[in-house]
Amino acid sequence: MVAAGYEFSQIPTVLTARYSVSGELMQMVEPGIKVSEIGLLYGLRIGKFRMSAGLSRVWGNNRGKYLFSDPDPLMGTGQVYEYVPYQTIGLPAEVRYITSLKHIGIGVTGFGNLNAKRSFAGLNVSLYVGRLK
């Protein structure tokens, strides 16, 4: 996940643009499930917490019906499924906790996206650089 945010100095609001990619690693089944998101979120700053929600474009691929098995001498037998691409609109949300010095900070972010094709949620540790308070 990559995110860029702006916090207004006079009002406790936050504007965040984020891009995320999630997928399967080292799977024995093809194609691997993948979901990407690009979104714009608006929210509030309450102390060290930032809570925001917004709209996003979500795209990726799912597995369709089973097609065949592909014997691979190095990795064993893999199953091959139909490649099913999708795209939809999502409702992203996140809660951030940030502790910082003057120009560097660390935080924890709980994030998610509710959509019609592949909703997801996660937790990450974040590094912040900039003019922080």
Short mmCIF file of the N, C-alpha and C atoms (twelve columns), coordinates in Angstrom:
data_MODEL
# 
_entry.id   MODEL 
# 
loop_
_atom_site.group_PDB 
_atom_site.id 
_atom_site.type_symbol 
_atom_site.label_atom_id 
_atom_site.label_alt_id 
_atom_site.label_comp_id 
_atom_site.label_asym_id 
_atom_site.label_seq_id 
_atom_site.Cartn_x 
_atom_site.Cartn_y 
_atom_site.Cartn_z 
_atom_site.pdbx_PDB_model_num 
ATOM 1   N N  . MET A 1   0.845   -1.166  0.000   1 
ATOM 2   C CA . MET A 1   0.000   0.000   0.000   1 
ATOM 3   C C  . MET A 1   0.896   1.236   0.000   1 
ATOM 4   N N  . VAL A 2   0.518   2.210   -0.802  1 
ATOM 5   C CA . VAL A 2   1.170   3.514   -0.814  1 
ATOM 6   C C  . VAL A 2   0.074   4.538   -0.602  1 
ATOM 7   N N  . ALA A 3   0.306   5.483   0.308   1 
ATOM 8   C CA . ALA A 3   -0.697  6.506   0.575   1 
ATOM 9   C C  . ALA A 3   -0.008  7.851   0.752   1 
ATOM 10  N N  . ALA A 4   -0.673  8.892   0.296   1 
ATOM 11  C CA . ALA A 4   -0.214  10.265  0.499   1 
ATOM 12  C C  . ALA A 4   -1.371  11.031  1.107   1 
ATOM 13  N N  . GLY A 5   -1.076  11.781  2.154   1 
ATOM 14  C CA . GLY A 5   -2.142  12.494  2.834   1 
ATOM 15  C C  . GLY A 5   -1.784  13.933  3.099   1 
ATOM 16  N N  . TYR A 6   -2.816  14.726  3.288   1 
ATOM 17  C CA . TYR A 6   -2.649  16.134  3.634   1 
ATOM 18  C C  . TYR A 6   -3.580  16.442  4.788   1 
ATOM 19  N N  . GLU A 7   -3.033  17.078  5.819   1 
ATOM 20  C CA . GLU A 7   -3.825  17.498  6.961   1 
ATOM 21  C C  . GLU A 7   -3.855  19.015  7.009   1 
ATOM 22  N N  . PHE A 8   -5.034  19.576  7.056   1 
ATOM 23  C CA . PHE A 8   -5.197  21.020  7.121   1 
ATOM 24  C C  . PHE A 8   -4.780  21.509  8.504   1 
ATOM 25  N N  . SER A 9   -4.122  22.659  8.577   1 
ATOM 26  C CA . SER A 9   -3.601  23.130  9.863   1 
ATOM 27  C C  . SER A 9   -4.673  23.759  10.750  1 
ATOM 28  N N  . GLN A 10  -5.674  24.384  10.180  1 
ATOM 29  C CA . GLN A 10  -6.667  25.107  10.984  1 
ATOM 30  C C  . GLN A 10  -7.917  24.283  11.323  1 
ATOM 31  N N  . ILE A 11  -8.172  23.248  10.552  1 
ATOM 32  C CA . ILE A 11  -9.350  22.410  10.803  1 
ATOM 33  C C  . ILE A 11  -8.898  20.952  10.930  1 
ATOM 34  N N  . PRO A 12  -9.566  20.135  11.729  1 
ATOM 35  C CA . PRO A 12  -9.117  18.765  11.986  1 
ATOM 36  C C  . PRO A 12  -9.558  17.769  10.896  1 
ATOM 37  N N  . THR A 13  -9.244  18.067  9.659   1 
ATOM 38  C CA . THR A 13  -9.613  17.160  8.571   1 
ATOM 39  C C  . THR A 13  -8.378  16.628  7.869   1 
ATOM 40  N N  . VAL A 14  -8.576  15.509  7.216   1 
ATOM 41  C CA . VAL A 14  -7.497  14.819  6.529   1 
ATOM 42  C C  . VAL A 14  -7.977  14.409  5.140   1 
ATOM 43  N N  . LEU A 15  -7.120  14.515  4.146   1 
ATOM 44  C CA . LEU A 15  -7.403  14.090  2.778   1 
ATOM 45  C C  . LEU A 15  -6.315  13.097  2.393   1 
ATOM 46  N N  . THR A 16  -6.706  11.883  1.986   1 
ATOM 47  C CA . THR A 16  -5.746  10.824  1.694   1 
ATOM 48  C C  . THR A 16  -6.028  10.212  0.331   1 
ATOM 49  N N  . ALA A 17  -4.965  10.031  -0.443  1 
ATOM 50  C CA . ALA A 17  -5.033  9.262   -1.687  1 
ATOM 51  C C  . ALA A 17  -4.231  7.992   -1.447  1 
ATOM 52  N N  . ARG A 18  -4.795  6.837   -1.795  1 
ATOM 53  C CA . ARG A 18  -4.067  5.598   -1.555  1 
ATOM 54  C C  . ARG A 18  -4.179  4.648   -2.735  1 
ATOM 55  N N  . TYR A 19  -3.151  3.815   -2.871  1 
ATOM 56  C CA . TYR A 19  -3.088  2.770   -3.892  1 
ATOM 57  C C  . TYR A 19  -2.635  1.499   -3.196  1 
ATOM 58  N N  . SER A 20  -3.344  0.414   -3.415  1 
ATOM 59  C CA . SER A 20  -2.943  -0.851  -2.795  1 
ATOM 60  C C  . SER A 20  -3.105  -1.999  -3.782  1 
ATOM 61  N N  . VAL A 21  -2.257  -2.998  -3.597  1 
ATOM 62  C CA . VAL A 21  -2.303  -4.229  -4.390  1 
ATOM 63  C C  . VAL A 21  -2.181  -5.397  -3.426  1 
ATOM 64  N N  . SER A 22  -3.069  -6.365  -3.567  1 
ATOM 65  C CA . SER A 22  -3.019  -7.584  -2.757  1 
ATOM 66  C C  . SER A 22  -3.138  -8.775  -3.681  1 
ATOM 67  N N  . GLY A 23  -2.450  -9.842  -3.347  1 
ATOM 68  C CA . GLY A 23  -2.532  -11.035 -4.177  1 
ATOM 69  C C  . GLY A 23  -1.918  -12.236 -3.492  1 
ATOM 70  N N  . GLU A 24  -2.085  -13.377 -4.112  1 
ATOM 71  C CA . GLU A 24  -1.523  -14.618 -3.600  1 
ATOM 72  C C  . GLU A 24  -0.058  -14.730 -4.004  1 
ATOM 73  N N  . LEU A 25  0.752   -15.247 -3.105  1 
ATOM 74  C CA . LEU A 25  2.154   -15.501 -3.387  1 
ATOM 75  C C  . LEU A 25  2.403   -17.001 -3.399  1 
ATOM 76  N N  . MET A 26  3.175   -17.465 -4.351  1 
ATOM 77  C CA . MET A 26  3.609   -18.862 -4.448  1 
ATOM 78  C C  . MET A 26  2.446   -19.845 -4.351  1 
ATOM 79  N N  . GLN A 27  1.397   -19.620 -5.104  1 
ATOM 80  C CA . GLN A 27  0.254   -20.509 -5.091  1 
ATOM 81  C C  . GLN A 27  0.443   -21.620 -6.127  1 
ATOM 82  N N  . MET A 28  -0.196  -22.741 -5.891  1 
ATOM 83  C CA . MET A 28  -0.139  -23.876 -6.814  1 
ATOM 84  C C  . MET A 28  -1.302  -23.850 -7.795  1 
ATOM 85  N N  . VAL A 29  -2.109  -22.825 -7.730  1 
ATOM 86  C CA . VAL A 29  -3.297  -22.726 -8.573  1 
ATOM 87  C C  . VAL A 29  -3.153  -21.486 -9.442  1 
ATOM 88  N N  . GLU A 30  -3.510  -21.610 -10.726 1 
ATOM 89  C CA . GLU A 30  -3.443  -20.478 -11.664 1 
ATOM 90  C C  . GLU A 30  -4.842  -20.135 -12.148 1 
ATOM 91  N N  . PRO A 31  -5.194  -18.891 -12.347 1 
ATOM 92  C CA . PRO A 31  -4.394  -17.715 -12.027 1 
ATOM 93  C C  . PRO A 31  -4.471  -17.388 -10.544 1 
ATOM 94  N N  . GLY A 32  -3.491  -16.650 -10.065 1 
ATOM 95  C CA . GLY A 32  -3.514  -16.185 -8.686  1 
ATOM 96  C C  . GLY A 32  -4.573  -15.102 -8.523  1 
ATOM 97  N N  . ILE A 33  -5.236  -15.089 -7.393  1 
ATOM 98  C CA . ILE A 33  -6.247  -14.063 -7.116  1 
ATOM 99  C C  . ILE A 33  -5.529  -12.757 -6.807  1 
ATOM 100 N N  . LYS A 34  -5.991  -11.663 -7.401  1 
ATOM 101 C CA . LYS A 34  -5.353  -10.357 -7.232  1 
ATOM 102 C C  . LYS A 34  -6.422  -9.279  -7.127  1 
ATOM 103 N N  . VAL A 35  -6.173  -8.271  -6.284  1 
ATOM 104 C CA . VAL A 35  -7.079  -7.125  -6.170  1 
ATOM 105 C C  . VAL A 35  -6.222  -5.861  -6.031  1 
ATOM 106 N N  . SER A 36  -6.553  -4.849  -6.814  1 
ATOM 107 C CA . SER A 36  -5.881  -3.549  -6.766  1 
ATOM 108 C C  . SER A 36  -6.924  -2.481  -6.486  1 
ATOM 109 N N  . GLU A 37  -6.457  -1.386  -5.865  1 
ATOM 110 C CA . GLU A 37  -7.385  -0.320  -5.499  1 
ATOM 111 C C  . GLU A 37  -6.674  1.024   -5.597  1 
ATOM 112 N N  . ILE A 38  -7.386  2.018   -6.080  1 
ATOM 113 C CA . ILE A 38  -6.927  3.399   -6.005  1 
ATOM 114 C C  . ILE A 38  -8.112  4.206   -5.493  1 
ATOM 115 N N  . GLY A 39  -7.872  4.996   -4.442  1 
ATOM 116 C CA . GLY A 39  -8.999  5.679   -3.823  1 
ATOM 117 C C  . GLY A 39  -8.650  7.030   -3.244  1 
ATOM 118 N N  . LEU A 40  -9.678  7.791   -2.976  1 
ATOM 119 C CA . LEU A 40  -9.567  9.097   -2.342  1 
ATOM 120 C C  . LEU A 40  -10.439 9.070   -1.093  1 
ATOM 121 N N  . LEU A 41  -9.855  9.410   0.060   1 
ATOM 122 C CA . LEU A 41  -10.548 9.338   1.338   1 
ATOM 123 C C  . LEU A 41  -10.517 10.693  2.033   1 
ATOM 124 N N  . TYR A 42  -11.574 10.983  2.757   1 
ATOM 125 C CA . TYR A 42  -11.701 12.231  3.512   1 
ATOM 126 C C  . TYR A 42  -12.082 11.871  4.934   1 
ATOM 127 N N  . GLY A 43  -11.474 12.533  5.923   1 
ATOM 128 C CA . GLY A 43  -11.799 12.170  7.284   1 
ATOM 129 C C  . GLY A 43  -11.417 13.193  8.320   1 
ATOM 130 N N  . LEU A 44  -11.390 12.735  9.567   1 
ATOM 131 C CA . LEU A 44  -11.143 13.597  10.721  1 
ATOM 132 C C  . LEU A 44  -9.876  13.207  11.458  1 
ATOM 133 N N  . ARG A 45  -9.231  14.193  12.047  1 
ATOM 134 C CA . ARG A 45  -8.073  13.997  12.903  1 
ATOM 135 C C  . ARG A 45  -8.539  14.223  14.333  1 
ATOM 136 N N  . ILE A 46  -8.384  13.211  15.166  1 
ATOM 137 C CA . ILE A 46  -8.757  13.305  16.577  1 
ATOM 138 C C  . ILE A 46  -7.540  12.854  17.389  1 
ATOM 139 N N  . GLY A 47  -6.760  13.820  17.872  1 
ATOM 140 C CA . GLY A 47  -5.524  13.500  18.594  1 
ATOM 141 C C  . GLY A 47  -4.540  12.812  17.667  1 
ATOM 142 N N  . LYS A 48  -4.106  11.621  18.060  1 
ATOM 143 C CA . LYS A 48  -3.165  10.853  17.238  1 
ATOM 144 C C  . LYS A 48  -3.860  9.906   16.273  1 
ATOM 145 N N  . PHE A 49  -5.192  9.950   16.229  1 
ATOM 146 C CA . PHE A 49  -5.960  9.085   15.339  1 
ATOM 147 C C  . PHE A 49  -6.448  9.861   14.117  1 
ATOM 148 N N  . ARG A 50  -6.491  9.165   12.983  1 
ATOM 149 C CA . ARG A 50  -7.089  9.685   11.747  1 
ATOM 150 C C  . ARG A 50  -8.094  8.644   11.276  1 
ATOM 151 N N  . MET A 51  -9.331  9.067   11.080  1 
ATOM 152 C CA . MET A 51  -10.387 8.172   10.610  1 
ATOM 153 C C  . MET A 51  -10.948 8.735   9.315   1 
ATOM 154 N N  . SER A 52  -10.956 7.939   8.272   1 
ATOM 155 C CA . SER A 52  -11.433 8.454   6.986   1 
ATOM 156 C C  . SER A 52  -12.104 7.370   6.162   1 
ATOM 157 N N  . ALA A 53  -12.899 7.825   5.204   1 
ATOM 158 C CA . ALA A 53  -13.612 6.951   4.273   1 
ATOM 159 C C  . ALA A 53  -13.760 7.703   2.955   1 
ATOM 160 N N  . GLY A 54  -14.119 7.001   1.900   1 
ATOM 161 C CA . GLY A 54  -14.249 7.663   0.607   1 
ATOM 162 C C  . GLY A 54  -14.748 6.743   -0.487  1 
ATOM 163 N N  . LEU A 55  -14.257 6.972   -1.700  1 
ATOM 164 C CA . LEU A 55  -14.600 6.177   -2.882  1 
ATOM 165 C C  . LEU A 55  -13.326 5.680   -3.548  1 
ATOM 166 N N  . SER A 56  -13.421 4.507   -4.195  1 
ATOM 167 C CA . SER A 56  -12.256 3.965   -4.881  1 
ATOM 168 C C  . SER A 56  -12.672 3.164   -6.107  1 
ATOM 169 N N  . ARG A 57  -11.701 2.968   -6.964  1 
ATOM 170 C CA . ARG A 57  -11.850 2.072   -8.111  1 
ATOM 171 C C  . ARG A 57  -11.103 0.804   -7.734  1 
ATOM 172 N N  . VAL A 58  -11.753 -0.346  -7.871  1 
ATOM 173 C CA . VAL A 58  -11.184 -1.637  -7.511  1 
ATOM 174 C C  . VAL A 58  -11.165 -2.513  -8.762  1 
ATOM 175 N N  . TRP A 59  -10.043 -3.190  -9.011  1 
ATOM 176 C CA . TRP A 59  -9.951  -4.095  -10.159 1 
ATOM 177 C C  . TRP A 59  -9.016  -5.249  -9.813  1 
ATOM 178 N N  . GLY A 60  -9.114  -6.315  -10.582 1 
ATOM 179 C CA . GLY A 60  -8.263  -7.480  -10.348 1 
ATOM 180 C C  . GLY A 60  -8.765  -8.677  -11.111 1 
ATOM 181 N N  . ASN A 61  -8.440  -9.871  -10.601 1 
ATOM 182 C CA . ASN A 61  -8.910  -11.094 -11.238 1 
ATOM 183 C C  . ASN A 61  -9.240  -12.155 -10.198 1 
ATOM 184 N N  . ASN A 62  -10.245 -12.940 -10.533 1 
ATOM 185 C CA . ASN A 62  -10.668 -14.092 -9.750  1 
ATOM 186 C C  . ASN A 62  -10.452 -15.350 -10.579 1 
ATOM 187 N N  . ARG A 63  -10.691 -16.489 -9.952  1 
ATOM 188 C CA . ARG A 63  -10.678 -17.763 -10.673 1 
ATOM 189 C C  . ARG A 63  -12.096 -18.109 -11.092 1 
ATOM 190 N N  . GLY A 64  -12.226 -18.591 -12.310 1 
ATOM 191 C CA . GLY A 64  -13.516 -19.051 -12.792 1 
ATOM 192 C C  . GLY A 64  -13.617 -20.563 -12.658 1 
ATOM 193 N N  . LYS A 65  -14.150 -21.204 -13.675 1 
ATOM 194 C CA . LYS A 65  -14.318 -22.657 -13.612 1 
ATOM 195 C C  . LYS A 65  -12.995 -23.382 -13.845 1 
ATOM 196 N N  . TYR A 66  -12.899 -24.578 -13.292 1 
ATOM 197 C CA . TYR A 66  -11.709 -25.421 -13.408 1 
ATOM 198 C C  . TYR A 66  -11.514 -25.826 -14.867 1 
ATOM 199 N N  . LEU A 67  -10.286 -25.712 -15.386 1 
ATOM 200 C CA . LEU A 67  -9.994  -26.082 -16.770 1 
ATOM 201 C C  . LEU A 67  -9.218  -27.388 -16.862 1 
ATOM 202 N N  . PHE A 68  -8.054  -27.488 -16.201 1 
ATOM 203 C CA . PHE A 68  -7.236  -28.703 -16.268 1 
ATOM 204 C C  . PHE A 68  -6.151  -28.649 -15.199 1 
ATOM 205 N N  . SER A 69  -5.430  -29.786 -15.038 1 
ATOM 206 C CA . SER A 69  -4.264  -29.842 -14.156 1 
ATOM 207 C C  . SER A 69  -3.015  -29.811 -15.018 1 
ATOM 208 N N  . ASP A 70  -2.027  -29.084 -14.569 1 
ATOM 209 C CA . ASP A 70  -0.779  -28.928 -15.306 1 
ATOM 210 C C  . ASP A 70  0.343   -29.567 -14.493 1 
ATOM 211 N N  . PRO A 71  0.810   -30.767 -14.900 1 
ATOM 212 C CA . PRO A 71  1.888   -31.398 -14.128 1 
ATOM 213 C C  . PRO A 71  3.196   -30.614 -14.300 1 
ATOM 214 N N  . ASP A 72  3.761   -30.205 -13.184 1 
ATOM 215 C CA . ASP A 72  5.007   -29.447 -13.179 1 
ATOM 216 C C  . ASP A 72  6.035   -30.247 -12.394 1 
ATOM 217 N N  . PRO A 73  7.135   -30.690 -13.019 1 
ATOM 218 C CA . PRO A 73  8.106   -31.531 -12.304 1 
ATOM 219 C C  . PRO A 73  8.823   -30.808 -11.160 1 
ATOM 220 N N  . LEU A 74  8.869   -29.497 -11.183 1 
ATOM 221 C CA . LEU A 74  9.564   -28.761 -10.123 1 
ATOM 222 C C  . LEU A 74  8.673   -28.438 -8.932  1 
ATOM 223 N N  . MET A 75  7.425   -28.100 -9.183  1 
ATOM 224 C CA . MET A 75  6.549   -27.623 -8.120  1 
ATOM 225 C C  . MET A 75  5.380   -28.568 -7.810  1 
ATOM 226 N N  . GLY A 76  5.297   -29.700 -8.447  1 
ATOM 227 C CA . GLY A 76  4.168   -30.594 -8.234  1 
ATOM 228 C C  . GLY A 76  3.088   -30.342 -9.276  1 
ATOM 229 N N  . THR A 77  1.883   -30.741 -8.984  1 
ATOM 230 C CA . THR A 77  0.785   -30.579 -9.924  1 
ATOM 231 C C  . THR A 77  0.010   -29.306 -9.607  1 
ATOM 232 N N  . GLY A 78  -0.171  -28.475 -10.618 1 
ATOM 233 C CA . GLY A 78  -0.915  -27.242 -10.436 1 
ATOM 234 C C  . GLY A 78  -2.258  -27.323 -11.150 1 
ATOM 235 N N  . GLN A 79  -3.234  -26.664 -10.597 1 
ATOM 236 C CA . GLN A 79  -4.552  -26.626 -11.210 1 
ATOM 237 C C  . GLN A 79  -4.709  -25.304 -11.947 1 
ATOM 238 N N  . VAL A 80  -5.320  -25.354 -13.122 1 
ATOM 239 C CA . VAL A 80  -5.520  -24.164 -13.935 1 
ATOM 240 C C  . VAL A 80  -7.017  -23.886 -14.029 1 
ATOM 241 N N  . TYR A 81  -7.380  -22.646 -13.719 1 
ATOM 242 C CA . TYR A 81  -8.774  -22.210 -13.751 1 
ATOM 243 C C  . TYR A 81  -8.927  -21.091 -14.776 1 
ATOM 244 N N  . GLU A 82  -10.154 -20.814 -15.107 1 
ATOM 245 C CA . GLU A 82  -10.478 -19.719 -16.009 1 
ATOM 246 C C  . GLU A 82  -10.083 -18.387 -15.356 1 
ATOM 247 N N  . TYR A 83  -9.488  -17.477 -16.138 1 
ATOM 248 C CA . TYR A 83  -9.112  -16.136 -15.678 1 
ATOM 249 C C  . TYR A 83  -10.339 -15.240 -15.799 1 
ATOM 250 N N  . VAL A 84  -10.776 -14.641 -14.681 1 
ATOM 251 C CA . VAL A 84  -11.974 -13.804 -14.662 1 
ATOM 252 C C  . VAL A 84  -11.601 -12.403 -14.163 1 
ATOM 253 N N  . PRO A 85  -11.401 -11.454 -15.079 1 
ATOM 254 C CA . PRO A 85  -11.095 -10.094 -14.635 1 
ATOM 255 C C  . PRO A 85  -12.350 -9.373  -14.157 1 
ATOM 256 N N  . TYR A 86  -12.177 -8.368  -13.315 1 
ATOM 257 C CA . TYR A 86  -13.308 -7.573  -12.834 1 
ATOM 258 C C  . TYR A 86  -12.844 -6.162  -12.525 1 
ATOM 259 N N  . GLN A 87  -13.803 -5.260  -12.437 1 
ATOM 260 C CA . GLN A 87  -13.589 -3.915  -11.918 1 
ATOM 261 C C  . GLN A 87  -14.904 -3.413  -11.350 1 
ATOM 262 N N  . THR A 88  -14.802 -2.616  -10.297 1 
ATOM 263 C CA . THR A 88  -15.987 -2.130  -9.618  1 
ATOM 264 C C  . THR A 88  -15.643 -0.878  -8.813  1 
ATOM 265 N N  . ILE A 89  -16.632 -0.301  -8.200  1 
ATOM 266 C CA . ILE A 89  -16.467 0.839   -7.305  1 
ATOM 267 C C  . ILE A 89  -16.507 0.318   -5.873  1 
ATOM 268 N N  . GLY A 90  -15.644 0.867   -5.020  1 
ATOM 269 C CA . GLY A 90  -15.589 0.418   -3.640  1 
ATOM 270 C C  . GLY A 90  -15.728 1.561   -2.650  1 
ATOM 271 N N  . LEU A 91  -15.968 1.188   -1.413  1 
ATOM 272 C CA . LEU A 91  -16.050 2.134   -0.300  1 
ATOM 273 C C  . LEU A 91  -14.883 1.863   0.649   1 
ATOM 274 N N  . PRO A 92  -13.771 2.589   0.486   1 
ATOM 275 C CA . PRO A 92  -12.618 2.368   1.362   1 
ATOM 276 C C  . PRO A 92  -12.770 3.106   2.683   1 
ATOM 277 N N  . ALA A 93  -12.157 2.558   3.709   1 
ATOM 278 C CA . ALA A 93  -12.135 3.203   5.021   1 
ATOM 279 C C  . ALA A 93  -10.832 2.824   5.710   1 
ATOM 280 N N  . GLU A 94  -10.392 3.681   6.608   1 
ATOM 281 C CA . GLU A 94  -9.186  3.371   7.366   1 
ATOM 282 C C  . GLU A 94  -9.166  4.142   8.682   1 
ATOM 283 N N  . VAL A 95  -8.444  3.560   9.635   1 
ATOM 284 C CA . VAL A 95  -8.176  4.202   10.923  1 
ATOM 285 C C  . VAL A 95  -6.668  4.133   11.112  1 
ATOM 286 N N  . ARG A 96  -6.061  5.305   11.333  1 
ATOM 287 C CA . ARG A 96  -4.607  5.385   11.531  1 
ATOM 288 C C  . ARG A 96  -4.301  5.894   12.937  1 
ATOM 289 N N  . TYR A 97  -3.275  5.327   13.527  1 
ATOM 290 C CA . TYR A 97  -2.715  5.841   14.773  1 
ATOM 291 C C  . TYR A 97  -1.283  6.231   14.460  1 
ATOM 292 N N  . ILE A 98  -0.917  7.487   14.720  1 
ATOM 293 C CA . ILE A 98  0.413   7.988   14.376  1 
ATOM 294 C C  . ILE A 98  1.063   8.605   15.597  1 
ATOM 295 N N  . THR A 99  2.295   8.231   15.857  1 
ATOM 296 C CA . THR A 99  3.116   8.905   16.852  1 
ATOM 297 C C  . THR A 99  4.358   9.405   16.115  1 
ATOM 298 N N  . SER A 100 4.761   10.651  16.395  1 
ATOM 299 C CA . SER A 100 5.808   11.228  15.564  1 
ATOM 300 C C  . SER A 100 6.701   12.198  16.315  1 
ATOM 301 N N  . LEU A 101 7.851   12.424  15.715  1 
ATOM 302 C CA . LEU A 101 8.738   13.507  16.085  1 
ATOM 303 C C  . LEU A 101 8.439   14.646  15.123  1 
ATOM 304 N N  . LYS A 102 9.385   15.539  14.904  1 
ATOM 305 C CA . LYS A 102 9.120   16.695  14.051  1 
ATOM 306 C C  . LYS A 102 9.003   16.334  12.568  1 
ATOM 307 N N  . HIS A 103 9.874   15.439  12.068  1 
ATOM 308 C CA . HIS A 103 9.891   15.135  10.641  1 
ATOM 309 C C  . HIS A 103 9.754   13.647  10.307  1 
ATOM 310 N N  . ILE A 104 9.606   12.797  11.297  1 
ATOM 311 C CA . ILE A 104 9.472   11.365  11.040  1 
ATOM 312 C C  . ILE A 104 8.496   10.768  12.050  1 
ATOM 313 N N  . GLY A 105 7.736   9.786   11.601  1 
ATOM 314 C CA . GLY A 105 6.761   9.170   12.487  1 
ATOM 315 C C  . GLY A 105 6.550   7.709   12.154  1 
ATOM 316 N N  . ILE A 106 5.907   7.009   13.054  1 
ATOM 317 C CA . ILE A 106 5.550   5.609   12.837  1 
ATOM 318 C C  . ILE A 106 4.101   5.446   13.265  1 
ATOM 319 N N  . GLY A 107 3.402   4.542   12.609  1 
ATOM 320 C CA . GLY A 107 1.996   4.361   12.933  1 
ATOM 321 C C  . GLY A 107 1.483   2.989   12.570  1 
ATOM 322 N N  . VAL A 108 0.267   2.730   12.949  1 
ATOM 323 C CA . VAL A 108 -0.441  1.495   12.622  1 
ATOM 324 C C  . VAL A 108 -1.725  1.895   11.900  1 
ATOM 325 N N  . THR A 109 -2.008  1.222   10.804  1 
ATOM 326 C CA . THR A 109 -3.200  1.525   10.006  1 
ATOM 327 C C  . THR A 109 -4.057  0.277   9.844   1 
ATOM 328 N N  . GLY A 110 -5.318  0.386   10.213  1 
ATOM 329 C CA . GLY A 110 -6.313  -0.634  9.900   1 
ATOM 330 C C  . GLY A 110 -7.103  -0.124  8.713   1 
ATOM 331 N N  . PHE A 111 -7.187  -0.912  7.648   1 
ATOM 332 C CA . PHE A 111 -7.829  -0.450  6.424   1 
ATOM 333 C C  . PHE A 111 -8.730  -1.527  5.843   1 
ATOM 334 N N  . GLY A 112 -9.623  -1.106  4.962   1 
ATOM 335 C CA . GLY A 112 -10.503 -2.053  4.296   1 
ATOM 336 C C  . GLY A 112 -11.210 -1.412  3.127   1 
ATOM 337 N N  . ASN A 113 -11.873 -2.248  2.343   1 
ATOM 338 C CA . ASN A 113 -12.638 -1.776  1.193   1 
ATOM 339 C C  . ASN A 113 -13.841 -2.697  1.027   1 
ATOM 340 N N  . LEU A 114 -15.015 -2.120  1.048   1 
ATOM 341 C CA . LEU A 114 -16.257 -2.854  0.849   1 
ATOM 342 C C  . LEU A 114 -16.695 -2.644  -0.592  1 
ATOM 343 N N  . ASN A 115 -16.815 -3.742  -1.338  1 
ATOM 344 C CA . ASN A 115 -17.224 -3.652  -2.742  1 
ATOM 345 C C  . ASN A 115 -17.943 -4.920  -3.158  1 
ATOM 346 N N  . ALA A 116 -18.492 -4.916  -4.359  1 
ATOM 347 C CA . ALA A 116 -19.335 -6.016  -4.823  1 
ATOM 348 C C  . ALA A 116 -18.549 -7.243  -5.277  1 
ATOM 349 N N  . LYS A 117 -17.264 -7.102  -5.600  1 
ATOM 350 C CA . LYS A 117 -16.505 -8.214  -6.174  1 
ATOM 351 C C  . LYS A 117 -15.566 -8.906  -5.187  1 
ATOM 352 N N  . ARG A 118 -14.715 -8.166  -4.496  1 
ATOM 353 C CA . ARG A 118 -13.763 -8.762  -3.558  1 
ATOM 354 C C  . ARG A 118 -13.424 -7.759  -2.468  1 
ATOM 355 N N  . SER A 119 -14.215 -7.756  -1.413  1 
ATOM 356 C CA . SER A 119 -13.947 -6.890  -0.270  1 
ATOM 357 C C  . SER A 119 -12.705 -7.388  0.461   1 
ATOM 358 N N  . PHE A 120 -11.991 -6.475  1.115   1 
ATOM 359 C CA . PHE A 120 -10.786 -6.870  1.830   1 
ATOM 360 C C  . PHE A 120 -10.552 -5.948  3.023   1 
ATOM 361 N N  . ALA A 121 -9.707  -6.410  3.932   1 
ATOM 362 C CA . ALA A 121 -9.311  -5.630  5.106   1 
ATOM 363 C C  . ALA A 121 -7.898  -6.034  5.477   1 
ATOM 364 N N  . GLY A 122 -7.205  -5.155  6.175   1 
ATOM 365 C CA . GLY A 122 -5.836  -5.460  6.563   1 
ATOM 366 C C  . GLY A 122 -5.330  -4.533  7.649   1 
ATOM 367 N N  . LEU A 123 -4.115  -4.797  8.059   1 
ATOM 368 C CA . LEU A 123 -3.442  -4.031  9.092   1 
ATOM 369 C C  . LEU A 123 -1.995  -3.874  8.655   1 
ATOM 370 N N  . ASN A 124 -1.460  -2.649  8.749   1 
ATOM 371 C CA . ASN A 124 -0.052  -2.481  8.413   1 
ATOM 372 C C  . ASN A 124 0.623   -1.490  9.338   1 
ATOM 373 N N  . VAL A 125 1.943   -1.564  9.356   1 
ATOM 374 C CA . VAL A 125 2.777   -0.613  10.082  1 
ATOM 375 C C  . VAL A 125 3.259   0.397   9.060   1 
ATOM 376 N N  . SER A 126 3.194   1.679   9.405   1 
ATOM 377 C CA . SER A 126 3.489   2.739   8.441   1 
ATOM 378 C C  . SER A 126 4.626   3.618   8.928   1 
ATOM 379 N N  . LEU A 127 5.401   4.144   7.974   1 
ATOM 380 C CA . LEU A 127 6.443   5.098   8.233   1 
ATOM 381 C C  . LEU A 127 6.006   6.424   7.617   1 
ATOM 382 N N  . TYR A 128 6.114   7.513   8.381   1 
ATOM 383 C CA . TYR A 128 5.680   8.822   7.924   1 
ATOM 384 C C  . TYR A 128 6.871   9.771   7.859   1 
ATOM 385 N N  . VAL A 129 6.940   10.523  6.769   1 
ATOM 386 C CA . VAL A 129 7.993   11.495  6.562   1 
ATOM 387 C C  . VAL A 129 7.357   12.793  6.115   1 
ATOM 388 N N  . GLY A 130 7.799   13.917  6.667   1 
ATOM 389 C CA . GLY A 130 7.250   15.215  6.302   1 
ATOM 390 C C  . GLY A 130 7.253   16.146  7.492   1 
ATOM 391 N N  . ARG A 131 6.528   17.212  7.387   1 
ATOM 392 C CA . ARG A 131 6.390   18.155  8.490   1 
ATOM 393 C C  . ARG A 131 5.266   17.668  9.392   1 
ATOM 394 N N  . LEU A 132 5.611   16.975  10.446  1 
ATOM 395 C CA . LEU A 132 4.637   16.336  11.327  1 
ATOM 396 C C  . LEU A 132 4.504   17.123  12.620  1 
ATOM 397 N N  . LYS A 133 3.349   16.968  13.270  1 
ATOM 398 C CA . LYS A 133 3.120   17.635  14.557  1 
ATOM 399 C C  . LYS A 133 2.950   16.611  15.646  1 
# 
